[in-house]
């Protein structure tokens, strides 16, 4: 086995190196620990000389005692057991480039059914590598004192990193866990790797199994794609291999949406609701509802997806000249902001666009100064009338008919008799 101790010492940041050295010391000192390895993405990234994500460790033996000791030595709080025999050490307040260290007990996994969660049993590092998604993600480097730096690579992941290819470990990999189809897309695009020649065939054979994943799992994977800097390429590839249609038949990415996303992809600051609204721009109401249902989406994400079609129904009115700001506000009141932003970016260059911009930048912030309490104080009786009068004042304010708080109070007073007479 090649020794990659150089990667641990010269290619790693000071913080990573410190964690690796703690691991080595603990494995020397703790009786119940027979081996400790960095494993998965971090090994791949160190070999590729890319900045690794968080630290994933696999411990042969007592991972609980190991992770408690590692947490203590790094100054972190006691680890949480996040899943079966998996421990998370949160280091975000301690290190600047490592936000968490995930420690798993080396395990074997088997799948009783496609897309189900696996059955897990404690095992060796080789078995722990066998359960992984791709050869390039199935390598480990030992941190134990006796074989510090030894690469464990039973699937020739190192060769595949060199050949720049994403390859599954066995033919039923995507059937066992169809989320790996999303992962294949993410790694291929992120790393600039090719899918191994058999992968397309294996993906098309198992793509229907996406149906068997829960809404939450599908949505998580989709949102992970959206959170990547290369999301445009990933969405294109997802469409090409039939992954989008497998999520929901109407899900597709329009040319305009792709163009808008590619103009943005350099900036990481686009929020998820905005990304969801742009990605699903152009879906009709039924298609959007189906996607929301498939994702089992919480309201905040769901409304970003259905909001586009909702806005499309009303937006043409905004082309009328001389619309008062209060009318614009009325039309857009129920439309999610993300959908309005998406329309500004991806919709046609008609007068409506200026109205949308005005709404986002100005109109939506205009609020009356008076509150219900002010109205009660001047003797207006409690009840729905309070809300109705505030609404009148709000519209007047939007249209520039009142400016001071006193104006607002006067207006409310003057309208009171009319409301009382109703
Ligand atoms: P990233 O930089 O995106 O975090 P990563 O390779 O570290 O990449 P994680 O999702 O953090 O990916 O997972 C860590 C490791 O766990 C992977 O490298 C892989 O070995 C394994 N893994 C994660 N998800 C799966 C899966 N669905 N099937 C098999 N192995 C998986
Ligand atoms: Mg990771």
XYZ file of C-alpha atoms and ligand atoms in Angstrom:
454
model
C 0.000 0.000 0.000
C 1.365 3.444 -0.842
C 2.038 5.786 2.002
C 0.472 9.209 1.776
C 1.803 10.663 5.009
C 3.000 13.641 2.956
C -0.618 14.572 2.270
C -1.313 14.542 5.994
C 1.576 16.774 6.845
C 2.461 19.008 3.926
C -0.865 19.284 2.054
C -3.130 19.818 5.045
C -3.871 23.051 6.857
C -2.578 23.558 10.375
C -6.031 22.821 11.776
C -6.469 19.570 9.858
C -2.977 18.504 10.863
C -3.723 19.158 14.494
C -6.846 16.967 14.326
C -4.917 14.181 12.555
C -2.235 14.251 15.235
C -4.801 14.076 18.026
C -6.302 11.044 16.250
C -2.901 9.359 16.109
C -2.240 10.004 19.792
C -5.676 8.828 20.910
C -5.451 5.648 18.854
C -2.108 4.909 20.553
C -3.527 5.520 23.987
C -7.075 4.098 23.946
C -7.320 0.333 24.328
C -10.673 -0.096 22.609
C -9.505 1.545 19.362
C -7.981 -0.770 16.747
C -7.760 1.662 13.879
C -8.615 5.203 12.873
C -8.825 6.542 9.325
C -9.776 9.649 7.443
C -12.169 8.387 4.860
C -14.281 9.349 1.847
C -14.329 12.861 0.396
C -11.474 14.226 2.459
C -9.057 11.592 1.082
C -10.239 12.272 -2.469
C -9.808 16.023 -2.002
C -6.355 15.731 -0.405
C -5.175 13.623 -3.346
C -6.660 16.135 -5.773
C -5.122 19.023 -3.828
C -8.571 20.577 -3.388
C -9.667 22.190 -0.148
C -11.435 19.355 1.679
C -14.875 19.722 3.255
C -15.410 18.519 6.769
C -13.441 15.716 8.350
C -14.907 12.197 8.153
C -13.274 9.589 10.353
C -13.880 5.873 10.533
C -12.916 4.104 13.737
C -12.430 0.374 14.056
C -13.503 -0.282 17.632
C -14.934 2.030 20.242
C -15.860 5.126 18.196
C -17.807 6.597 21.095
C -14.879 6.685 23.494
C -12.663 7.859 20.638
C -14.909 10.750 19.656
C -15.370 11.846 23.267
C -11.630 11.988 23.699
C -11.132 13.810 20.393
C -13.788 16.356 21.345
C -12.076 16.935 24.684
C -8.663 17.403 23.072
C -9.899 19.823 20.441
C -11.834 21.817 23.039
C -15.234 20.936 21.522
C -18.418 20.041 23.374
C -19.233 16.398 23.925
C -20.205 14.795 20.568
C -23.811 14.009 19.600
C -24.677 10.512 18.528
C -26.286 11.503 15.237
C -27.200 8.076 13.849
C -26.404 4.520 14.787
C -22.809 4.541 16.143
C -22.058 7.835 14.400
C -20.795 10.813 16.374
C -20.659 14.446 15.390
C -18.125 16.806 16.949
C -19.017 20.440 16.295
C -15.925 22.561 15.851
C -17.242 25.681 14.161
C -16.396 27.971 17.087
C -12.972 26.374 17.446
C -11.563 25.964 13.952
C -11.939 28.312 11.017
C -11.905 25.721 8.213
C -13.422 22.653 9.895
C -17.006 23.037 11.070
C -17.523 19.453 12.148
C -15.807 16.128 12.517
C -17.976 13.081 11.804
C -16.836 9.879 13.416
C -18.394 6.590 12.308
C -17.842 3.130 13.640
C -16.427 1.123 10.713
C -19.442 -0.829 9.481
C -20.842 -3.119 6.839
C -24.179 -2.234 5.274
C -26.748 -4.264 3.400
C -29.938 -3.202 1.658
C -33.035 -5.313 2.216
C -34.966 -3.242 -0.293
C -34.211 -0.616 -2.925
C -34.042 2.922 -1.555
C -34.609 1.738 2.011
C -32.164 2.743 4.710
C -29.475 0.061 5.074
C -29.034 -2.555 7.793
C -25.806 -1.794 9.593
C -23.332 -4.012 11.450
C -19.986 -3.185 13.046
C -17.102 -4.382 10.866
C -13.650 -3.758 9.338
C -12.287 -0.774 7.389
C -12.470 -2.822 4.168
C -16.189 -3.436 4.696
C -16.632 0.213 5.582
C -15.151 1.155 2.200
C -17.272 -1.415 0.339
C -20.517 0.285 1.396
C -19.565 3.595 -0.202
C -20.855 5.197 -3.348
C -17.943 5.616 -5.777
C -14.394 4.318 -5.987
C -12.989 7.848 -5.584
C -14.980 8.174 -2.346
C -13.999 4.745 -1.058
C -10.449 5.304 0.131
C -9.090 5.683 3.642
C -5.791 6.898 5.070
C -4.675 5.475 8.387
C -3.947 7.889 11.228
C -2.742 5.215 13.664
C 0.821 5.635 14.891
C 1.944 2.254 13.563
C 0.822 2.841 9.959
C 0.340 6.590 9.790
C -0.330 7.633 6.197
C -1.050 4.175 4.737
C -3.636 4.353 1.964
C -6.386 1.723 2.100
C -7.833 1.496 -1.394
C -9.366 -1.896 -2.205
C -11.369 -0.509 -5.154
C -8.591 1.382 -6.926
C -10.060 4.775 -6.195
C -6.609 6.296 -6.586
C -6.457 5.089 -10.205
C -9.900 6.545 -10.855
C -8.889 9.908 -9.390
C -5.959 9.873 -11.816
C -8.236 8.852 -14.719
C -10.817 11.401 -13.587
C -13.738 9.045 -13.508
C -16.726 8.369 -11.288
C -17.390 4.681 -10.978
C -19.692 2.699 -8.701
C -18.369 -0.212 -6.671
C -20.936 -2.704 -7.945
C -23.757 -2.893 -10.481
C -26.654 -2.665 -8.016
C -25.305 0.467 -6.317
C -27.963 2.833 -7.710
C -30.722 0.321 -7.035
C -29.635 0.045 -3.401
C -29.522 3.788 -3.011
C -30.858 5.969 -5.837
C -29.646 9.157 -4.096
C -26.283 8.114 -5.525
C -27.531 9.233 -8.948
C -27.655 12.796 -7.627
C -24.252 12.285 -6.045
C -22.780 11.027 -9.341
C -23.940 14.228 -11.034
C -22.546 16.393 -8.237
C -19.098 14.826 -8.213
C -18.769 14.508 -11.983
C -19.465 18.199 -12.485
C -17.774 19.496 -9.346
C -14.541 17.625 -9.979
C -14.665 17.785 -13.766
C -14.699 13.965 -13.946
C -16.435 11.717 -16.483
C -18.964 9.054 -15.604
C -17.418 5.629 -16.167
C -18.594 4.042 -19.442
C -21.097 1.707 -17.742
C -22.616 4.337 -15.500
C -25.108 5.698 -18.020
C -26.518 2.227 -18.532
C -26.684 1.567 -14.780
C -28.322 4.924 -14.182
C -30.985 4.424 -16.832
C -31.763 0.969 -15.444
C -32.295 2.324 -11.945
C -33.638 5.828 -12.551
C -37.229 4.715 -11.899
C -36.151 3.844 -8.349
C -35.980 7.566 -7.589
C -39.729 7.096 -7.081
C -39.033 5.001 -4.030
C -37.208 7.751 -2.154
C -39.087 9.831 0.387
C -39.915 13.433 -0.494
C -37.456 14.742 2.062
C -34.570 12.712 0.663
C -35.269 13.783 -2.935
C -35.607 17.415 -1.905
C -32.394 17.328 0.129
C -30.476 15.954 -2.824
C -32.002 18.488 -5.206
C -31.203 21.344 -2.824
C -27.622 20.117 -2.503
C -27.312 20.447 -6.281
C -28.708 23.980 -6.101
C -26.227 24.915 -3.388
C -23.194 24.033 -5.539
C -21.323 26.750 -7.466
C -21.612 24.632 -10.645
C -25.353 24.169 -10.313
C -26.049 25.101 -13.942
C -23.952 22.273 -15.330
C -25.403 19.912 -12.743
C -28.981 20.802 -13.656
C -28.190 20.368 -17.345
C -26.702 16.959 -16.701
C -29.615 15.993 -14.441
C -32.000 16.848 -17.244
C -29.935 14.933 -19.801
C -29.814 11.706 -17.810
C -33.545 11.883 -17.044
C -33.101 12.656 -13.360
C -35.337 15.736 -13.336
C -38.177 13.914 -15.063
C -37.703 11.024 -12.641
C -38.233 13.406 -9.723
C -41.479 14.711 -11.205
C -42.664 14.395 -14.825
C -43.100 18.150 -15.340
C -39.779 19.165 -13.789
C -37.451 20.645 -16.404
C -35.154 23.621 -16.672
C -36.078 26.270 -19.215
C -33.401 27.972 -21.311
C -34.137 31.317 -19.721
C -33.859 29.884 -16.205
C -30.499 28.320 -17.103
C -29.285 31.605 -18.506
C -30.302 33.484 -15.352
C -28.685 30.867 -13.139
C -25.449 30.935 -15.104
C -25.236 34.677 -14.751
C -25.546 34.197 -10.992
C -23.516 31.100 -10.384
C -20.372 33.002 -9.489
C -22.041 34.432 -6.415
C -22.819 32.075 -3.584
C -25.144 34.466 -1.903
C -28.367 33.541 -3.741
C -30.848 32.248 -1.208
C -32.536 28.876 -1.570
C -36.103 30.234 -2.099
C -34.797 32.375 -4.970
C -32.952 29.421 -6.483
C -36.044 27.238 -6.244
C -38.189 29.909 -7.890
C -35.749 30.426 -10.774
C -35.191 26.719 -11.310
C -38.912 26.041 -11.566
C -39.689 29.155 -13.597
C -41.969 28.239 -16.505
C -43.678 25.272 -14.855
C -47.449 25.525 -15.025
C -49.631 25.318 -11.946
C -50.174 21.547 -12.136
C -46.519 20.810 -12.735
C -45.467 23.071 -9.879
C -47.994 21.491 -7.507
C -46.730 18.043 -8.429
C -43.148 19.036 -7.670
C -44.168 20.470 -4.296
C -46.014 17.271 -3.492
C -43.110 15.104 -4.595
C -40.722 17.120 -2.434
C -43.073 17.008 0.507
C -41.922 20.609 0.649
C -42.316 22.764 3.743
C -44.349 25.957 3.117
C -41.313 28.225 2.610
C -39.913 26.077 -0.230
C -43.320 25.081 -1.554
C -44.488 28.627 -2.116
C -41.305 29.497 -4.025
C -42.203 26.726 -6.460
C -45.923 27.405 -6.848
C -45.551 31.217 -6.714
C -44.363 31.519 -10.332
C -47.587 30.146 -11.783
C -49.617 32.191 -9.303
C -47.830 35.365 -10.435
C -48.161 34.445 -14.127
C -51.946 34.559 -13.724
C -51.978 38.179 -12.546
C -48.856 39.776 -13.922
C -50.265 41.052 -17.255
C -52.406 43.609 -15.407
C -49.208 45.342 -14.377
C -48.633 46.445 -17.991
C -51.518 48.916 -17.687
C -50.301 52.497 -17.554
C -51.126 54.725 -14.593
C -51.583 51.961 -12.048
C -51.499 53.402 -8.556
C -48.909 51.932 -6.173
C -51.754 50.699 -3.962
C -53.116 48.699 -6.918
C -49.685 47.191 -7.579
C -49.433 46.245 -3.915
C -52.898 44.693 -4.009
C -52.028 42.525 -7.027
C -48.732 41.334 -5.542
C -49.724 41.062 -1.887
C -50.000 37.277 -1.810
C -47.161 36.473 -4.204
C -43.931 35.179 -2.626
C -41.011 37.556 -3.003
C -38.853 34.799 -4.536
C -41.327 34.406 -7.416
C -41.374 38.142 -8.050
C -37.567 38.195 -8.087
C -37.547 35.246 -10.482
C -39.952 36.985 -12.839
C -37.828 40.140 -12.837
C -34.842 38.064 -13.917
C -36.448 35.536 -16.234
C -39.688 37.149 -17.394
C -40.207 39.171 -20.604
C -38.991 42.800 -20.787
C -42.454 44.390 -20.624
C -43.619 47.373 -18.507
C -44.686 44.910 -15.820
C -41.034 44.345 -15.017
C -40.575 47.961 -13.881
C -43.623 47.614 -11.673
C -42.224 44.462 -10.120
C -38.904 46.149 -9.448
C -40.666 49.141 -7.929
C -42.667 46.807 -5.728
C -39.591 44.898 -4.515
C -37.452 47.953 -3.949
C -39.970 50.428 -2.643
C -43.673 49.721 -2.494
C -43.516 46.683 -0.233
C -41.739 48.642 2.477
C -44.327 51.421 2.678
C -46.392 50.974 5.832
C -48.609 53.348 7.793
C -47.163 54.807 10.943
C -50.327 54.343 12.951
C -51.092 51.100 14.706
C -54.264 49.607 16.080
C -53.350 51.052 19.473
C -53.324 54.576 18.054
C -56.843 54.071 16.730
C -58.099 52.613 20.010
C -56.600 55.585 21.806
C -58.664 58.067 19.791
C -61.789 56.137 20.682
C -62.337 53.867 17.696
C -64.022 50.719 18.980
C -62.201 47.366 19.064
C -63.097 44.987 16.214
C -62.550 44.382 12.505
C -63.034 48.085 11.830
C -59.512 48.738 13.158
C -57.938 46.540 10.468
C -60.167 48.035 7.782
C -59.201 51.590 8.676
C -55.515 50.730 8.777
C -55.920 49.270 5.318
C -57.465 52.507 4.056
C -54.559 54.445 5.569
C -52.045 52.024 4.082
C -53.414 52.522 0.579
C -53.505 56.292 1.006
C -49.912 56.237 2.170
C -48.854 54.117 -0.805
C -50.462 56.583 -3.181
C -48.887 59.580 -1.456
C -52.169 60.949 -0.134
C -50.995 61.137 3.467
C -47.520 61.813 4.755
C -47.447 62.471 8.502
C -48.848 60.382 11.302
C -51.306 63.168 12.020
C -52.558 62.952 8.392
C -53.097 59.252 8.910
C -55.107 59.775 12.080
C -57.209 62.456 10.414
C -57.912 60.181 7.478
C -58.954 57.316 9.757
C -61.245 59.641 11.693
C -62.822 61.005 8.527
C -63.582 57.522 7.244
C -64.983 56.265 10.525
C -68.604 57.373 9.955
C -68.679 55.567 6.612
C -67.538 52.328 8.212
C -69.915 52.677 11.146
C -72.810 53.161 8.748
C -72.061 49.842 6.960
P -18.627 16.607 0.102
O -17.422 17.392 -0.237
O -19.813 16.886 -0.775
O -18.968 16.612 1.560
P -18.038 13.881 0.556
O -17.430 12.837 -0.329
O -17.360 14.204 1.830
O -18.221 15.149 -0.335
P -20.389 13.306 2.111
O -21.805 13.401 1.658
O -19.895 14.231 3.148
O -19.521 13.420 0.794
O -20.146 11.805 2.531
C -18.904 11.365 3.053
C -18.580 10.001 2.489
O -19.588 9.079 2.868
C -18.530 9.940 0.971
O -17.255 10.292 0.477
C -18.854 8.484 0.721
O -17.725 7.674 0.944
C -19.851 8.167 1.817
N -21.252 8.347 1.373
C -22.030 9.443 1.556
N -23.258 9.245 1.034
C -23.273 8.010 0.531
C -24.260 7.211 -0.129
N -25.474 7.676 -0.388
N -23.900 5.948 -0.479
C -22.671 5.475 -0.200
N -21.716 6.177 0.382
C -21.983 7.413 0.761
Mg -18.212 15.526 3.371
